[in-house]
Amino acid sequence: LAILLFIVVLMNIYILNKSIIRSATRPYEILQKYTNVLFNDTMHELKTPLGILNINLDLLSRNSEPNKYVKRMKTAIKQIQVNYESIEYYIKNRKIKYSKEKINLSTYLESRIEYFEDIANSKFIKIRSEIENKIYVYMNSLELQRVIDNTLMNAIKYSRPESNVEINLALDENKNYALLSIKDYGYGIKDTDAIFDRFSREDTIQGGFGLGLNIVKTICNKDGIKISVESKENFGSTFSYRFEIYKIKFLDRIEDAK
Ligand code: ADP
């Protein structure tokens, strides 16, 4: 009985010890986790503009015949400026509460497609788009950019070289919603629900943090944008977004008619 009692006491000491160690390390673990999350978010936001800066600087440094490539150089320099501004804006506005505004989704989308054209071209991917004119939404422009950029960047990143990325923007039948779809003919996705979880990644070849779609989902949930994903492994994926449209007010209508 004494031996049994001794063993029970020993086991209790062991269990108590473990829980003390666990509770002592927990605040540190939590702090470390949040620091990592913050760091990864920051890294993710800077990844795309820095990547484009890098591509353009590389192109400029390789061009030895400036006259032949003047147009290309001008575009590269313009993109370097835009991306520099984007990084600067991100750093300055990190703490500012985001405000919403009326945005012409049609022209905004066109400008984002133009922005990604060079990256797509470097993989011999063609971006084809059908965009209905004058579709307005009411949201924060930086957040809209995050939704479009993350989805479009993924479509290019996970596409096969020399394939197409197809983008469609149109109003639904009742003209209440804007329907945006971004379709690729790439590797496809096994588990379309899991990819929206933080740090979730299926891909093992390309680099990434598994954060982009989680950010997209957070923004969409907040703004009532419905997301749906259809995908077939080895055939490609379509990401669709349903935005509530901005109801045009009287004054807007006059402005619109101009
Ligand atoms: P990452 O930085 O890893 O691309 P995301 O959150 O944007 O992070 O995407 C999460 C994962 O979802 C990716 O690692 C990839 O496995 C998968 N994924 C996202 N978009 C696509 C797509 N268009 N085609 C195939 N897989 C995709």
Short mmCIF file of C-alpha atoms and ligand atoms in Angstrom, two decimals:
data_model
loop_
_atom_site.label_atom_id
_atom_site.label_comp_id
_atom_site.label_asym_id
_atom_site.label_seq_id
_atom_site.Cartn_x
_atom_site.Cartn_y
_atom_site.Cartn_z
CA LEU A 1 0.00 0.00 0.00
CA ALA A 2 2.89 2.32 0.84
CA ILE A 3 4.46 1.72 -2.59
CA LEU A 4 1.11 2.42 -4.29
CA LEU A 5 0.71 5.63 -2.29
CA PHE A 6 4.24 6.67 -3.22
CA ILE A 7 3.51 6.11 -6.91
CA VAL A 8 0.28 8.15 -6.71
CA VAL A 9 2.13 11.03 -5.00
CA LEU A 10 4.88 10.89 -7.65
CA MET A 11 2.30 10.96 -10.46
CA ASN A 12 0.56 13.98 -8.89
CA ILE A 13 3.85 15.86 -8.59
CA TYR A 14 4.58 15.06 -12.25
CA ILE A 15 1.16 16.27 -13.45
CA LEU A 16 1.33 19.42 -11.29
CA ASN A 17 4.79 20.21 -12.58
CA LYS A 18 3.66 19.87 -16.19
CA SER A 19 0.69 22.18 -15.74
CA ILE A 20 2.85 24.79 -13.97
CA ILE A 21 5.32 24.73 -16.85
CA ARG A 22 2.45 24.93 -19.39
CA SER A 23 0.76 27.91 -17.69
CA ALA A 24 4.08 29.71 -17.34
CA THR A 25 4.91 29.37 -21.04
CA ARG A 26 1.36 30.13 -22.26
CA PRO A 27 1.49 33.99 -22.13
CA TYR A 28 4.80 33.87 -23.94
CA GLU A 29 3.35 31.52 -26.57
CA ILE A 30 0.33 33.79 -27.06
CA LEU A 31 2.55 36.86 -27.39
CA GLN A 32 4.77 35.05 -29.85
CA LYS A 33 1.75 33.89 -31.89
CA TYR A 34 0.34 37.43 -32.15
CA THR A 35 3.72 38.87 -33.05
CA ASN A 36 4.00 36.26 -35.79
CA VAL A 37 0.50 37.04 -37.07
CA LEU A 38 1.27 40.76 -37.21
CA PHE A 39 4.60 40.17 -38.88
CA ASN A 40 3.11 37.77 -41.43
CA ASP A 41 0.27 40.19 -42.26
CA THR A 42 2.78 42.96 -42.86
CA MET A 43 4.97 40.70 -44.97
CA HIS A 44 1.97 39.61 -47.02
CA GLU A 45 0.86 43.17 -47.76
CA LEU A 46 4.35 44.12 -48.91
CA LYS A 47 4.95 40.98 -50.96
CA THR A 48 3.04 41.96 -54.13
CA PRO A 49 4.29 45.56 -54.53
CA LEU A 50 7.86 44.49 -53.71
CA GLY A 51 7.62 41.60 -56.18
CA ILE A 52 6.55 43.96 -58.96
CA LEU A 53 9.32 46.43 -58.05
CA ASN A 54 11.79 43.61 -58.32
CA ILE A 55 10.54 42.41 -61.74
CA ASN A 56 10.72 45.94 -63.13
CA LEU A 57 14.16 46.71 -61.71
CA ASP A 58 15.37 43.44 -63.16
CA LEU A 59 13.94 44.33 -66.59
CA LEU A 60 15.52 47.78 -66.49
CA SER A 61 18.92 46.47 -65.49
CA ARG A 62 18.88 43.90 -68.30
CA ASN A 63 17.96 46.34 -71.08
CA SER A 64 21.13 47.40 -72.83
CA GLU A 65 19.46 49.06 -75.81
CA PRO A 66 17.39 51.83 -74.26
CA ASN A 67 16.03 53.23 -77.54
CA LYS A 68 14.45 49.98 -78.54
CA TYR A 69 12.67 49.63 -75.24
CA VAL A 70 11.64 53.17 -74.43
CA LYS A 71 7.93 52.29 -74.07
CA ARG A 72 8.68 49.29 -71.88
CA MET A 73 11.04 51.38 -69.75
CA LYS A 74 8.42 54.07 -69.24
CA THR A 75 5.89 51.44 -68.08
CA ALA A 76 8.48 49.89 -65.77
CA ILE A 77 9.36 53.25 -64.22
CA LYS A 78 5.66 54.08 -63.79
CA GLN A 79 5.09 50.75 -62.05
CA ILE A 80 8.08 51.32 -59.76
CA GLN A 81 6.57 54.67 -58.76
CA VAL A 82 3.08 53.21 -58.20
CA ASN A 83 4.44 50.33 -56.12
CA TYR A 84 6.68 52.60 -54.09
CA GLU A 85 3.61 54.72 -53.33
CA SER A 86 1.64 51.61 -52.43
CA ILE A 87 4.27 50.54 -49.87
CA GLU A 88 4.50 54.09 -48.51
CA TYR A 89 0.69 54.27 -48.22
CA TYR A 90 0.59 50.94 -46.40
CA ILE A 91 3.23 52.04 -43.89
CA LYS A 92 1.61 55.44 -43.27
CA ASN A 93 -1.97 54.17 -43.02
CA ARG A 94 -1.41 51.11 -40.88
CA LYS A 95 -3.21 52.72 -37.95
CA ILE A 96 -5.85 54.71 -39.80
CA LYS A 97 -9.43 53.41 -39.65
CA TYR A 98 -10.56 52.53 -43.15
CA SER A 99 -13.35 54.64 -44.63
CA LYS A 100 -15.76 53.60 -47.36
CA GLU A 101 -16.47 55.40 -50.61
CA LYS A 102 -18.36 54.98 -53.87
CA ILE A 103 -16.09 53.13 -56.28
CA ASN A 104 -16.53 52.43 -59.98
CA LEU A 105 -15.78 48.70 -59.80
CA SER A 106 -15.61 48.44 -63.61
CA THR A 107 -12.76 50.92 -64.07
CA TYR A 108 -11.11 49.88 -60.80
CA LEU A 109 -10.99 46.26 -61.98
CA GLU A 110 -9.58 47.32 -65.35
CA SER A 111 -6.78 49.22 -63.62
CA ARG A 112 -5.92 46.20 -61.45
CA ILE A 113 -5.81 43.95 -64.54
CA GLU A 114 -3.43 46.39 -66.22
CA TYR A 115 -1.28 46.31 -63.10
CA PHE A 116 -0.95 42.51 -63.23
CA GLU A 117 -0.48 42.22 -67.00
CA ASP A 118 3.33 42.16 -66.86
CA ILE A 119 3.44 39.46 -64.20
CA ALA A 120 1.02 37.37 -66.28
CA ASN A 121 3.08 37.98 -69.44
CA SER A 122 6.22 36.79 -67.70
CA LYS A 123 4.48 33.38 -67.40
CA PHE A 124 3.00 33.67 -70.93
CA ILE A 125 -0.46 33.88 -69.41
CA LYS A 126 -3.14 35.95 -71.14
CA ILE A 127 -5.71 37.81 -69.06
CA ARG A 128 -9.03 37.98 -70.90
CA SER A 129 -11.76 40.13 -69.48
CA GLU A 130 -15.40 41.00 -70.07
CA ILE A 131 -16.39 43.93 -67.92
CA GLU A 132 -19.77 45.61 -67.82
CA ASN A 133 -19.49 49.40 -67.59
CA LYS A 134 -20.40 51.64 -64.69
CA ILE A 135 -20.91 49.14 -61.89
CA TYR A 136 -20.54 50.88 -58.54
CA VAL A 137 -19.87 49.47 -55.09
CA TYR A 138 -19.53 51.14 -51.71
CA MET A 139 -16.44 50.01 -49.83
CA ASN A 140 -12.92 50.90 -48.80
CA SER A 141 -10.70 51.06 -51.88
CA LEU A 142 -7.68 49.42 -50.19
CA GLU A 143 -9.84 46.52 -49.06
CA LEU A 144 -11.36 46.16 -52.53
CA GLN A 145 -7.81 46.11 -53.89
CA ARG A 146 -6.89 43.32 -51.47
CA VAL A 147 -9.83 41.17 -52.61
CA ILE A 148 -9.07 41.65 -56.31
CA ASP A 149 -5.26 41.50 -56.04
CA ASN A 150 -5.09 38.39 -53.86
CA THR A 151 -7.49 36.48 -56.11
CA LEU A 152 -5.92 37.63 -59.36
CA MET A 153 -2.38 37.05 -58.10
CA ASN A 154 -3.36 33.51 -57.04
CA ALA A 155 -5.00 32.83 -60.40
CA ILE A 156 -1.74 33.78 -62.15
CA LYS A 157 0.48 32.06 -59.58
CA TYR A 158 -1.37 28.73 -59.69
CA SER A 159 -1.98 28.74 -63.48
CA ARG A 160 -0.11 26.68 -65.98
CA PRO A 161 2.22 28.69 -68.26
CA GLU A 162 0.60 29.71 -71.56
CA SER A 163 -2.94 29.36 -70.23
CA ASN A 164 -5.66 32.02 -69.85
CA VAL A 165 -7.09 33.77 -66.85
CA GLU A 166 -10.67 34.87 -67.51
CA ILE A 167 -12.29 37.73 -65.67
CA ASN A 168 -15.94 38.60 -65.84
CA LEU A 169 -17.88 41.42 -64.22
CA ALA A 170 -21.62 41.87 -64.74
CA LEU A 171 -24.81 42.78 -62.93
CA ASP A 172 -27.17 40.00 -61.90
CA GLU A 173 -30.63 39.69 -63.52
CA ASN A 174 -32.36 41.96 -60.99
CA LYS A 175 -29.51 44.49 -61.05
CA ASN A 176 -28.98 44.28 -57.30
CA TYR A 177 -25.60 42.63 -57.26
CA ALA A 178 -22.30 42.83 -59.10
CA LEU A 179 -20.96 39.41 -59.99
CA LEU A 180 -17.22 39.11 -60.36
CA SER A 181 -15.54 35.87 -61.38
CA ILE A 182 -11.85 35.08 -61.83
CA LYS A 183 -11.23 31.79 -63.56
CA ASP A 184 -7.95 29.99 -64.14
CA TYR A 185 -6.93 26.76 -65.84
CA GLY A 186 -4.31 25.80 -63.27
CA TYR A 187 -3.64 23.11 -60.73
CA GLY A 188 -7.03 23.33 -58.99
CA ILE A 189 -7.82 22.97 -55.29
CA LYS A 190 -8.53 19.81 -53.27
CA ASP A 191 -10.36 21.36 -50.32
CA THR A 192 -12.04 24.63 -51.29
CA ASP A 193 -13.29 25.33 -47.73
CA ALA A 194 -9.93 24.92 -46.00
CA ILE A 195 -8.02 27.41 -48.19
CA PHE A 196 -9.71 30.32 -46.40
CA ASP A 197 -8.26 29.28 -43.04
CA ARG A 198 -5.27 31.17 -41.75
CA PHE A 199 -1.92 29.65 -42.85
CA SER A 200 -3.73 27.05 -44.96
CA ARG A 201 -1.75 26.08 -48.07
CA GLU A 202 -2.18 23.21 -50.51
CA ASP A 203 0.63 24.22 -52.79
CA THR A 204 4.09 22.91 -52.01
CA ILE A 205 6.05 24.44 -54.88
CA GLN A 206 5.38 28.18 -54.83
CA GLY A 207 6.23 30.33 -51.84
CA GLY A 208 3.45 31.86 -49.77
CA PHE A 209 2.11 32.35 -46.28
CA GLY A 210 -1.45 31.07 -46.70
CA LEU A 211 -2.73 34.45 -45.51
CA GLY A 212 -4.14 36.15 -48.62
CA LEU A 213 -7.45 34.30 -48.81
CA ASN A 214 -7.95 34.60 -45.07
CA ILE A 215 -7.65 38.38 -45.41
CA VAL A 216 -10.05 38.25 -48.39
CA LYS A 217 -12.58 36.25 -46.38
CA THR A 218 -12.39 38.64 -43.41
CA ILE A 219 -13.05 41.65 -45.67
CA CYS A 220 -15.91 39.89 -47.50
CA ASN A 221 -17.58 38.76 -44.27
CA LYS A 222 -17.40 42.29 -42.92
CA ASP A 223 -18.85 43.89 -46.07
CA GLY A 224 -21.47 41.25 -46.90
CA ILE A 225 -19.70 40.08 -50.06
CA LYS A 226 -20.55 36.47 -50.86
CA ILE A 227 -17.65 34.26 -51.96
CA SER A 228 -17.91 30.97 -53.82
CA VAL A 229 -15.19 28.75 -55.20
CA GLU A 230 -15.49 26.02 -57.77
CA SER A 231 -12.46 23.92 -58.52
CA LYS A 232 -11.42 20.69 -60.11
CA GLU A 233 -7.98 19.29 -59.50
CA ASN A 234 -5.75 19.66 -62.56
CA PHE A 235 -8.44 21.62 -64.44
CA GLY A 236 -8.52 24.94 -62.63
CA SER A 237 -10.51 27.13 -60.28
CA THR A 238 -13.10 29.89 -60.37
CA PHE A 239 -13.38 32.38 -57.54
CA SER A 240 -16.69 34.30 -57.58
CA TYR A 241 -17.66 37.36 -55.57
CA ARG A 242 -21.14 38.83 -55.22
CA PHE A 243 -21.03 42.51 -54.23
CA GLU A 244 -24.06 44.52 -53.28
CA ILE A 245 -24.12 47.42 -55.73
CA TYR A 246 -24.11 51.04 -54.71
CA LYS A 247 -27.63 52.35 -55.25
CA ILE A 248 -27.25 55.39 -57.42
CA LYS A 249 -28.71 58.50 -55.84
CA PHE A 250 -30.26 61.40 -57.72
CA LEU A 251 -27.11 63.57 -57.70
CA ASP A 252 -24.98 60.64 -58.79
CA ARG A 253 -27.32 60.08 -61.71
CA ILE A 254 -26.72 63.62 -62.97
CA GLU A 255 -22.96 63.15 -62.55
CA ASP A 256 -23.21 59.79 -64.30
CA ALA A 257 -25.07 61.20 -67.27
CA LYS A 258 -22.23 63.67 -67.96
P1 ADP B 1 -0.67 31.88 -50.52
O1 ADP B 1 0.17 33.08 -50.16
O2 ADP B 1 -0.13 30.60 -50.00
O3 ADP B 1 -0.99 31.83 -51.98
P2 ADP B 1 -3.53 32.22 -50.06
O4 ADP B 1 -4.28 32.38 -48.78
O5 ADP B 1 -3.71 33.28 -51.09
O6 ADP B 1 -2.01 32.07 -49.66
O7 ADP B 1 -3.95 30.82 -50.68
C1 ADP B 1 -4.01 29.68 -49.84
C2 ADP B 1 -3.79 28.41 -50.65
O8 ADP B 1 -4.92 28.20 -51.51
C3 ADP B 1 -2.59 28.47 -51.60
O9 ADP B 1 -1.41 28.08 -50.93
C4 ADP B 1 -2.98 27.47 -52.67
O10 ADP B 1 -2.68 26.16 -52.24
C5 ADP B 1 -4.51 27.58 -52.72
N1 ADP B 1 -4.99 28.43 -53.85
C6 ADP B 1 -5.45 29.71 -53.78
N2 ADP B 1 -5.86 30.15 -54.98
C7 ADP B 1 -5.66 29.13 -55.84
C8 ADP B 1 -5.89 28.94 -57.26
N3 ADP B 1 -6.42 29.91 -58.01
N4 ADP B 1 -5.57 27.74 -57.78
C9 ADP B 1 -5.05 26.74 -57.02
N5 ADP B 1 -4.80 26.85 -55.70
C10 ADP B 1 -5.10 28.02 -55.11
#
